[in-house]
CSV table of C-alpha atoms in Angstrom, one decimal:
chain,number,residue,atom,x,y,z
A,26,MET,CA,0.7,1.4,-23.2
A,27,LYS,CA,1.5,-0.9,-20.3
A,28,GLN,CA,0.8,2.0,-17.9
A,29,LYS,CA,-2.6,2.8,-19.5
A,30,ILE,CA,-3.6,-0.9,-19.3
A,31,SER,CA,-2.5,-0.8,-15.6
A,32,LEU,CA,-4.7,2.2,-14.9
A,33,LEU,CA,-7.7,0.7,-16.6
A,34,VAL,CA,-7.3,-2.5,-14.6
A,35,LEU,CA,-6.9,-0.4,-11.4
A,36,MET,CA,-10.1,1.4,-12.2
A,37,LEU,CA,-11.8,-1.9,-12.7
A,38,ILE,CA,-10.6,-3.0,-9.2
A,39,LEU,CA,-11.9,0.3,-7.7
A,40,ASN,CA,-15.4,-0.3,-9.3
A,41,LEU,CA,-15.5,-3.9,-8.1
A,42,THR,CA,-14.5,-2.9,-4.7
A,43,THR,CA,-17.2,-0.2,-4.6
A,44,PHE,CA,-19.7,-2.8,-5.9
A,45,ALA,CA,-18.6,-5.3,-3.2
A,46,ASN,CA,-18.9,-2.7,-0.4
A,47,LYS,CA,-22.5,-1.9,-1.5
A,48,PHE,CA,-23.7,-5.6,-1.3
A,49,GLN,CA,-21.7,-6.8,1.6
A,50,ALA,CA,-23.6,-5.7,4.7
A,51,ILE,CA,-21.6,-7.8,7.2
A,52,ASP,CA,-17.8,-8.2,7.2
A,53,ILE,CA,-16.5,-11.8,7.1
A,54,ASN,CA,-14.3,-13.4,9.6
A,55,PRO,CA,-13.6,-16.7,7.9
A,56,GLY,CA,-13.1,-20.0,9.8
A,57,GLY,CA,-11.5,-23.4,9.1
A,58,SER,CA,-8.7,-23.7,6.6
A,59,ILE,CA,-8.2,-20.8,4.3
A,60,SER,CA,-5.9,-20.0,1.4
A,61,VAL,CA,-3.8,-17.0,0.6
A,62,GLU,CA,-6.3,-16.1,-2.2
A,63,ASP,CA,-9.1,-16.2,0.4
A,64,VAL,CA,-7.1,-13.8,2.7
A,65,THR,CA,-6.3,-11.3,0.0
A,66,ARG,CA,-9.8,-11.3,-1.3
A,67,ILE,CA,-11.3,-10.5,2.1
A,68,VAL,CA,-8.7,-7.9,3.0
A,69,LYS,CA,-9.3,-6.0,-0.3
A,70,VAL,CA,-13.0,-5.6,0.6
A,71,GLN,CA,-12.7,-5.1,4.5
A,72,ASN,CA,-9.4,-3.3,5.1
A,73,LEU,CA,-10.1,0.2,6.6
A,74,LYS,CA,-7.0,1.8,5.0
A,75,LEU,CA,-8.3,0.7,1.5
A,76,LYS,CA,-11.8,2.0,2.2
A,77,THR,CA,-10.3,5.4,3.3
A,78,ALA,CA,-8.1,5.7,0.2
A,79,LEU,CA,-11.2,4.9,-1.9
A,80,LYS,CA,-13.1,7.8,-0.5
A,81,ASP,CA,-10.3,10.2,-1.5
A,82,ILE,CA,-10.7,9.1,-5.2
A,83,GLN,CA,-14.4,9.8,-5.0
A,84,ALA,CA,-13.7,13.3,-3.6
A,85,LYS,CA,-11.2,14.0,-6.4
A,86,ASN,CA,-13.9,13.1,-9.0
A,87,GLN,CA,-16.0,15.9,-7.6
A,88,ARG,CA,-13.1,18.3,-7.7
A,89,ILE,CA,-12.8,17.7,-11.5
A,90,ASN,CA,-16.5,18.6,-11.9
A,91,GLN,CA,-16.0,21.7,-9.8
A,92,ALA,CA,-12.8,22.7,-11.9
A,93,ALA,CA,-14.8,22.5,-15.1
A,94,VAL,CA,-17.6,24.9,-13.9
A,95,LEU,CA,-17.7,28.3,-15.6
A,96,PRO,CA,-17.8,31.5,-13.5
A,97,ASN,CA,-21.2,32.8,-12.5
A,98,PRO,CA,-22.7,35.7,-14.5
A,99,GLU,CA,-23.3,39.0,-12.7
A,100,PHE,CA,-26.6,40.8,-12.6
A,101,GLU,CA,-26.4,44.6,-12.3
A,102,ILE,CA,-29.2,47.2,-12.0
A,103,GLU,CA,-28.4,51.0,-11.9
A,104,SER,CA,-30.7,54.0,-11.6
A,105,GLU,CA,-29.6,57.6,-12.3
A,106,ASN,CA,-31.2,61.0,-11.8
A,107,ILE,CA,-33.4,60.1,-8.8
A,108,TYR,CA,-34.3,61.8,-5.6
A,109,GLY,CA,-32.1,64.8,-6.4
A,110,SER,CA,-33.1,68.4,-6.7
A,111,GLY,CA,-35.2,70.4,-9.2
A,112,GLU,CA,-36.4,68.2,-12.0
A,113,TYR,CA,-34.6,65.2,-10.6
A,114,ALA,CA,-36.5,65.4,-7.3
A,115,LYS,CA,-38.6,62.5,-8.2
A,116,LEU,CA,-38.4,59.5,-10.5
A,117,ASP,CA,-39.8,61.2,-13.6
A,118,ASN,CA,-36.4,61.6,-15.2
A,119,ALA,CA,-34.9,58.4,-13.9
A,120,GLU,CA,-32.6,56.5,-16.2
A,121,THR,CA,-32.5,52.8,-15.2
A,122,THR,CA,-29.9,50.3,-16.7
A,123,ILE,CA,-30.2,46.6,-16.3
A,124,LYS,CA,-27.1,44.6,-17.2
A,125,ILE,CA,-25.9,41.1,-17.2
A,126,GLY,CA,-22.2,40.5,-17.4
A,127,THR,CA,-19.9,37.5,-17.3
A,128,PRO,CA,-16.2,37.1,-16.8
A,129,ILE,CA,-14.3,35.4,-19.6
A,130,GLU,CA,-11.2,33.6,-18.3
A,131,LEU,CA,-8.1,34.2,-20.5
A,132,GLY,CA,-4.7,32.6,-20.5
A,133,GLY,CA,-6.1,29.1,-20.4
A,134,LYS,CA,-7.1,29.2,-16.7
A,135,ARG,CA,-10.0,26.8,-17.0
A,136,HIS,CA,-8.0,24.3,-19.1
A,137,HIS,CA,-5.1,24.3,-16.6
A,138,ARG,CA,-7.5,24.0,-13.7
A,139,ILE,CA,-9.2,20.9,-15.1
A,140,LYS,CA,-5.8,19.4,-16.0
A,141,ALA,CA,-4.7,19.9,-12.3
A,142,ALA,CA,-7.9,18.3,-11.0
A,143,LYS,CA,-7.4,15.3,-13.3
A,144,LEU,CA,-3.8,14.9,-12.2
A,145,ASN,CA,-4.9,15.1,-8.5
A,146,LYS,CA,-7.3,12.3,-9.2
A,147,MET,CA,-4.7,10.3,-11.0
A,148,ILE,CA,-2.3,10.8,-7.9
A,149,SER,CA,-5.2,9.6,-5.7
A,150,MET,CA,-5.7,6.5,-7.8
A,151,HIS,CA,-2.0,5.7,-7.5
A,152,MET,CA,-2.1,6.6,-3.8
A,153,TYR,CA,-4.8,3.9,-3.5
A,154,ALA,CA,-2.5,1.6,-5.5
A,155,LEU,CA,0.3,2.4,-3.1
A,156,VAL,CA,-1.9,1.7,0.0
A,157,LEU,CA,-3.1,-1.5,-1.8
A,158,SER,CA,0.4,-2.7,-2.4
A,159,ASP,CA,1.4,-1.9,1.2
A,160,VAL,CA,-1.7,-3.7,2.6
A,161,MET,CA,-1.1,-6.7,0.3
A,162,LYS,CA,2.6,-6.9,1.3
A,163,GLN,CA,1.7,-6.6,5.0
A,164,THR,CA,-1.0,-9.2,4.6
A,165,ARG,CA,1.2,-11.6,2.8
A,166,GLN,CA,4.0,-11.1,5.3
A,167,LEU,CA,1.7,-11.8,8.2
A,168,GLY,CA,0.4,-14.9,6.2
A,169,ILE,CA,4.0,-16.1,6.0
A,170,ASP,CA,4.3,-15.6,9.8
A,171,VAL,CA,1.2,-17.9,10.3
A,172,LEU,CA,2.8,-20.5,8.0
A,173,LYS,CA,6.0,-20.2,9.9
A,174,GLN,CA,4.3,-20.8,13.3
A,175,GLN,CA,2.4,-23.7,11.8
A,176,ASP,CA,5.7,-25.3,10.7
A,177,LEU,CA,7.4,-24.5,14.0
A,178,LEU,CA,4.5,-26.1,15.8
A,179,GLU,CA,4.8,-29.2,13.7
A,180,LEU,CA,8.6,-29.3,14.3
A,181,ALA,CA,8.0,-29.0,18.1
A,182,LYS,CA,5.6,-32.0,17.8
A,183,LYS,CA,8.3,-34.0,15.9
A,184,ARG,CA,10.7,-33.1,18.7
A,185,VAL,CA,8.3,-34.5,21.3
A,186,LYS,CA,8.0,-37.7,19.3
A,187,THR,CA,11.8,-38.0,19.0
A,188,ASN,CA,12.3,-37.4,22.7
A,189,GLN,CA,9.5,-39.8,23.6
A,190,SER,CA,11.0,-42.5,21.3
A,191,LEU,CA,14.3,-42.0,23.0
A,192,LEU,CA,12.7,-42.2,26.4
A,193,ASN,CA,10.9,-45.5,25.5
A,194,GLU,CA,14.2,-47.0,24.3
A,195,ILE,CA,15.9,-45.8,27.5
A,196,LYS,CA,13.1,-47.4,29.6
A,197,VAL,CA,13.7,-50.8,27.9
A,198,ARG,CA,17.4,-50.7,28.7
A,199,VAL,CA,16.8,-49.4,32.3
A,200,GLU,CA,14.5,-52.4,32.8
A,201,LYS,CA,17.2,-54.7,31.5
A,202,GLY,CA,19.8,-53.0,33.8
A,203,ARG,CA,21.9,-51.7,30.9
A,204,LEU,CA,21.2,-48.0,31.8
A,205,SER,CA,20.8,-46.1,35.1
A,206,ILE,CA,17.4,-44.9,36.2
A,207,VAL,CA,19.1,-41.4,36.2
A,208,GLU,CA,19.2,-41.6,32.4
A,209,GLN,CA,15.5,-42.2,32.3
A,210,LYS,CA,14.8,-39.2,34.5
A,211,ARG,CA,16.9,-37.0,32.2
A,212,ALA,CA,15.0,-38.2,29.2
A,213,ASN,CA,11.7,-37.5,31.1
A,214,ILE,CA,12.9,-33.9,31.7
A,215,LEU,CA,13.6,-33.6,27.9
A,216,VAL,CA,10.2,-34.8,27.0
A,217,SER,CA,8.6,-32.3,29.5
A,218,GLN,CA,10.7,-29.5,28.0
A,219,SER,CA,9.6,-30.3,24.5
A,220,GLU,CA,5.9,-30.5,25.5
A,221,LEU,CA,6.3,-27.1,27.1
A,222,ALA,CA,7.7,-25.8,23.7
A,223,ILE,CA,4.5,-27.0,22.1
A,224,LYS,CA,2.4,-24.9,24.4
A,225,LYS,CA,4.5,-21.8,23.6
A,226,ARG,CA,4.3,-22.6,19.9
A,227,ASN,CA,0.5,-22.7,20.2
A,228,LEU,CA,0.4,-19.4,21.9
A,229,ALA,CA,2.7,-17.9,19.2
A,230,LEU,CA,0.5,-19.4,16.4
A,231,THR,CA,-2.6,-17.8,18.0
A,232,LYS,CA,-0.9,-14.5,18.2
A,233,SER,CA,0.1,-14.6,14.5
A,234,ARG,CA,-3.4,-15.6,13.4
A,235,ASN,CA,-4.9,-12.7,15.3
A,236,GLN,CA,-2.4,-10.3,13.8
A,237,LEU,CA,-3.5,-11.5,10.3
A,238,SER,CA,-7.2,-11.2,11.1
A,239,LEU,CA,-6.7,-7.6,12.1
A,240,MET,CA,-6.0,-6.9,8.4
A,241,TRP,CA,-9.7,-7.6,7.7
A,242,GLY,CA,-11.0,-5.9,10.8
A,243,PHE,CA,-11.3,-8.7,13.4
A,244,PRO,CA,-9.0,-8.8,16.5
A,245,GLU,CA,-9.6,-12.5,17.1
A,246,ALA,CA,-9.1,-15.0,14.3
A,247,GLN,CA,-11.6,-17.7,13.6
A,248,PHE,CA,-9.6,-19.6,11.0
A,249,ASP,CA,-7.6,-22.7,12.1
A,250,ASN,CA,-4.8,-22.6,9.5
A,251,ILE,CA,-3.5,-21.2,6.2
A,252,GLN,CA,-2.9,-23.5,3.4
A,253,GLY,CA,0.6,-23.3,1.8
A,254,ASN,CA,4.1,-24.6,1.7
A,255,ILE,CA,6.7,-22.2,3.0
A,256,GLU,CA,9.4,-24.0,1.0
A,257,ASN,CA,7.8,-22.9,-2.3
A,258,ILE,CA,9.9,-19.7,-2.9
A,259,ASP,CA,9.9,-17.5,-5.9
A,260,PRO,CA,13.0,-17.6,-8.1
A,261,LEU,CA,15.1,-14.5,-7.9
A,262,PRO,CA,15.3,-12.5,-11.1
A,263,SER,CA,18.6,-10.9,-12.2
A,264,LEU,CA,19.3,-7.4,-11.1
A,265,ASP,CA,19.1,-6.2,-14.7
A,266,VAL,CA,15.6,-7.5,-15.0
A,267,LEU,CA,14.6,-5.9,-11.7
A,268,ASP,CA,16.2,-2.6,-12.7
A,269,SER,CA,14.0,-2.6,-15.9
A,270,GLN,CA,10.9,-3.1,-13.7
A,271,LEU,CA,11.7,-0.2,-11.3
A,272,ASP,CA,9.8,2.3,-13.5
A,273,GLN,CA,6.6,0.4,-12.6
A,274,SER,CA,7.0,1.4,-8.9
A,275,VAL,CA,3.8,3.0,-7.7
A,276,ALA,CA,5.7,5.5,-5.5
A,277,LEU,CA,7.8,6.6,-8.5
A,278,LYS,CA,4.7,7.0,-10.6
A,279,ILE,CA,3.2,9.2,-7.9
A,280,LYS,CA,6.4,11.3,-7.9
A,281,LYS,CA,6.2,11.7,-11.7
A,282,GLU,CA,2.6,12.8,-11.5
A,283,VAL,CA,3.4,15.2,-8.7
A,284,LEU,CA,6.1,16.7,-10.9
A,285,GLU,CA,3.5,17.0,-13.8
A,286,LEU,CA,1.1,18.6,-11.3
A,287,SER,CA,3.8,21.1,-10.4
A,288,ARG,CA,4.3,22.0,-14.1
A,289,THR,CA,0.5,22.5,-14.4
A,290,ASN,CA,0.5,24.6,-11.3
A,291,ASN,CA,3.2,26.8,-12.8
A,292,SER,CA,1.0,27.1,-15.9
A,293,ILE,CA,-1.9,28.1,-13.6
A,294,GLU,CA,0.2,30.8,-11.9
A,295,ARG,CA,1.2,32.2,-15.3
A,296,SER,CA,-2.4,32.2,-16.5
A,297,LEU,CA,-3.4,34.2,-13.4
A,298,GLY,CA,-1.0,36.8,-14.5
A,299,VAL,CA,-3.2,37.3,-17.6
A,300,PRO,CA,-6.2,39.7,-16.7
A,301,ASP,CA,-9.7,38.3,-17.3
A,302,LEU,CA,-12.1,40.2,-19.5
A,303,THR,CA,-15.6,41.0,-18.2
A,304,LEU,CA,-18.3,41.6,-20.9
A,305,SER,CA,-21.7,43.1,-19.9
A,306,GLY,CA,-24.8,43.8,-21.9
A,307,GLY,CA,-28.2,45.1,-21.1
A,308,ILE,CA,-31.0,47.7,-21.7
A,309,LYS,CA,-31.3,51.3,-20.6
A,310,HIS,CA,-34.7,53.0,-20.0
A,311,ASP,CA,-35.1,56.8,-19.9
A,312,ARG,CA,-38.4,57.5,-18.0
A,313,SER,CA,-38.5,61.2,-19.1
A,314,THR,CA,-38.7,60.3,-22.8
A,315,LYS,CA,-39.9,56.7,-22.5
A,316,ASP,CA,-37.0,55.7,-24.7
A,317,LYS,CA,-35.0,52.5,-24.5
A,318,SER,CA,-31.5,51.7,-25.6
A,319,TYR,CA,-29.1,48.8,-25.4
A,320,VAL,CA,-25.9,49.0,-23.5
A,321,ILE,CA,-22.7,47.0,-23.9
A,322,SER,CA,-19.5,47.2,-22.0
A,323,GLY,CA,-16.2,45.5,-21.4
A,324,SER,CA,-13.5,45.8,-18.8
A,325,PHE,CA,-10.3,44.2,-17.6
A,326,PRO,CA,-7.7,45.2,-14.9
A,327,LEU,CA,-4.5,46.8,-16.1
A,328,PRO,CA,-1.6,44.6,-15.2
A,329,ILE,CA,0.6,47.4,-13.9
A,330,PHE,CA,1.4,46.4,-10.3
A,331,ASP,CA,0.3,42.8,-9.9
A,332,ARG,CA,1.4,40.5,-12.7
A,333,ASN,CA,1.5,37.4,-10.2
A,334,THR,CA,5.3,37.3,-10.7
A,335,GLY,CA,5.9,36.3,-7.2
A,336,ALA,CA,3.6,33.3,-7.4
A,337,ILE,CA,5.1,32.3,-10.7
A,338,LYS,CA,8.7,32.4,-9.4
A,339,ALA,CA,7.6,30.3,-6.4
A,340,SER,CA,6.0,27.7,-8.6
A,341,GLU,CA,9.2,27.5,-10.6
A,342,TYR,CA,11.2,26.8,-7.5
A,343,LEU,CA,8.6,24.2,-6.4
A,344,LEU,CA,8.9,22.6,-9.8
A,345,ILE,CA,12.7,22.3,-9.4
A,346,GLU,CA,12.1,20.9,-5.9
A,347,LYS,CA,9.8,18.2,-7.3
A,348,GLU,CA,12.4,17.3,-10.0
A,349,LEU,CA,15.0,16.8,-7.4
A,350,GLU,CA,12.7,14.8,-5.1
A,351,LEU,CA,11.9,12.4,-8.1
A,352,GLU,CA,15.7,12.0,-8.8
A,353,LYS,CA,16.4,11.4,-5.1
A,354,LEU,CA,13.6,8.8,-4.8
A,355,SER,CA,14.9,7.0,-7.9
A,356,LEU,CA,18.4,6.7,-6.5
A,357,GLU,CA,17.1,5.6,-3.1
A,358,TYR,CA,14.9,2.9,-4.7
A,359,GLN,CA,17.9,1.8,-6.9
A,360,ASN,CA,20.0,1.5,-3.8
A,361,LYS,CA,17.3,-0.3,-1.9
A,362,LEU,CA,16.8,-2.7,-4.8
A,363,ASN,CA,20.5,-3.5,-5.0
A,364,SER,CA,20.6,-4.1,-1.2
A,365,LEU,CA,17.5,-6.4,-1.3
A,366,HIS,CA,18.8,-8.4,-4.3
A,367,HIS,CA,22.1,-8.9,-2.4
A,368,GLU,CA,20.3,-10.0,0.8
A,369,LEU,CA,18.1,-12.4,-1.2
A,370,THR,CA,21.1,-13.9,-3.0
A,371,VAL,CA,22.8,-14.7,0.3
A,372,LEU,CA,19.5,-16.1,1.8
A,373,LYS,CA,19.1,-18.3,-1.3
A,374,ILE,CA,22.6,-19.8,-0.8
A,375,GLU,CA,21.8,-20.3,3.0
A,376,ILE,CA,18.5,-22.0,2.2
A,377,SER,CA,20.2,-24.4,-0.2
A,378,GLU,CA,23.1,-25.1,2.1
A,379,LEU,CA,20.8,-25.8,5.1
A,380,LYS,CA,18.5,-28.1,3.1
A,381,GLN,CA,21.0,-30.0,1.0
A,382,LYS,CA,24.0,-30.3,3.3
A,383,ILE,CA,23.7,-29.1,6.9
A,384,ILE,CA,20.4,-30.6,8.0
A,385,PRO,CA,21.0,-34.1,6.5
A,386,GLN,CA,24.4,-34.2,8.0
A,387,ALA,CA,23.1,-33.0,11.4
A,388,LYS,CA,20.4,-35.7,11.2
A,389,ASP,CA,23.0,-38.4,10.5
A,390,VAL,CA,25.2,-37.2,13.4
A,391,PHE,CA,22.1,-37.3,15.7
A,392,ASN,CA,21.0,-40.8,14.7
A,393,THR,CA,24.6,-42.1,15.0
A,394,LEU,CA,25.1,-40.6,18.5
A,395,LYS,CA,21.6,-41.8,19.6
A,396,ASP,CA,22.3,-45.4,18.6
A,397,GLY,CA,25.8,-45.2,20.1
A,398,TYR,CA,24.4,-43.9,23.3
A,399,LEU,CA,21.9,-46.7,23.6
A,400,GLN,CA,24.9,-49.1,23.2
A,401,GLY,CA,26.9,-47.2,25.8
A,402,LYS,CA,29.4,-45.7,23.4
A,403,PHE,CA,28.5,-42.0,23.7
A,404,SER,CA,27.3,-39.8,26.6
A,405,TYR,CA,23.8,-38.5,27.0
A,406,LEU,CA,25.2,-34.9,26.7
A,407,ALA,CA,26.5,-35.6,23.2
A,408,VAL,CA,23.1,-36.9,22.1
A,409,LEU,CA,21.4,-33.9,23.6
A,410,GLU,CA,23.8,-31.5,21.8
A,411,ALA,CA,23.3,-33.3,18.5
A,412,GLN,CA,19.5,-33.2,18.9
A,413,ASN,CA,19.5,-29.4,19.8
A,414,SER,CA,21.8,-28.7,16.8
A,415,LEU,CA,19.5,-30.7,14.5
A,416,PHE,CA,16.3,-28.9,15.5
A,417,GLU,CA,18.1,-25.5,15.7
A,418,PHE,CA,19.1,-26.0,12.1
A,419,LYS,CA,15.6,-26.9,11.1
A,420,GLU,CA,14.2,-23.8,12.9
A,421,SER,CA,17.0,-21.7,11.2
A,422,TYR,CA,15.9,-23.2,7.8
A,423,ILE,CA,12.2,-22.1,8.4
A,424,GLU,CA,13.4,-18.6,9.6
A,425,THR,CA,15.6,-18.2,6.6
A,426,LEU,CA,12.7,-19.1,4.3
A,427,VAL,CA,10.4,-16.6,6.0
A,428,GLN,CA,13.0,-13.9,5.7
A,429,TYR,CA,13.4,-14.7,2.0
A,430,HIS,CA,9.6,-14.5,1.4
A,431,LYS,CA,9.3,-11.2,3.3
A,432,LEU,CA,12.2,-9.5,1.4
A,433,PHE,CA,10.9,-10.9,-1.9
A,434,PHE,CA,7.5,-9.1,-1.1
A,435,GLU,CA,9.5,-5.9,-0.5
A,436,ILE,CA,11.0,-6.3,-4.1
A,437,LYS,CA,7.6,-7.0,-5.5
A,438,GLN,CA,6.2,-3.8,-4.0
A,439,LEU,CA,9.3,-1.8,-5.1
A,440,THR,CA,8.8,-2.9,-8.7
A,441,GLY,CA,5.0,-2.6,-8.7
A,442,GLU,CA,4.6,-6.4,-9.3
A,443,ILE,CA,2.6,-7.0,-6.2
A,444,ILE,CA,-0.1,-4.8,-7.6
A,445,GLU,CA,0.0,-6.5,-11.0
A,446,GLY,CA,-0.6,-9.8,-9.1
A,447,GLU,CA,-3.7,-8.3,-7.4
A,448,GLU,CA,-5.0,-6.9,-10.6
A,449,ASN,CA,-4.6,-10.3,-12.4
A,450,GLU,CA,-6.7,-11.8,-9.7
């Protein structure tokens, strides 16, 4: 029931996408501050991969129509006793027969052919869903990269402020003769280094924005920033819960449908081993007597030599192959899910430790050393090392959050949840 509802919602998305494509003459490259919802909405309409996948579904619709078409009837005209010798030298004794015949497909050929076409369309729809999930995962991961660069830029600005504050305090003490002018020069270098880091962060942010805007077809981004808080992470479900959701994987659904298509192809090959019957009927005219009569005939090939046994055997082997491929993919996804869950568990612990313990402690150490340095108790090198450690831990915290988000999107794609999220929108 859940799968049927999912397919209905997917069809609705396809129809809405087609509707949007008809009425959107010019693609949008948004500016200003945008949300994740804005990004996904634009990507669903403008992404070229999705447009291409949509065309394949439209093509498969026509394949269904073609599969349902009945064979064309045959028209036949035959004349006997013409242009021979004696009394048959002319057309006076000609016998002309006009017939119309039609092949009748036996063995369920048409039924299996239509079923195969419908399965191919279903596979195309899920292929669209697979492309959609991949595009949405990539889009959200690139969005997280933008958030990361925004946070790293803000962190670099805070580092400049910290260094500038330290420089100002050193200047006061240099003027009072408590510190050497060399200490002021060292602090100036530190400020210059942190200002250079801001320039690098700005370039990295521009690059990440441009990579994201490529998802909706523009190589140069116009938006300034993405709204969001990178610290808002999704809770990690238990492995048992994720295992139960694995059946909703789009890739596994495709493999199951490919397996069903292989069964149908096997049925098609078996039906091709059943000869088709051709029925014909018409009228015969005897010119010599002016008499007319009706003609009816039937024919079918005798399955003596060709019973399509080779193709049937081949389809059976292909069916076994598809069964093994499904089993193999299921095991691969199970292993991948276990691995992702383990990595996310480790990252979750690391995030908690960095936020709750390591960063606060590093901040306390830095503040203590900075105050002590200004009082002449500690060396400048000790302050510098403490500051580097503090900001490295903060950068590591951001990187760990990013890694968590990206791996979580992998799990969402694996379990089909990322598609459910897009359908709910």
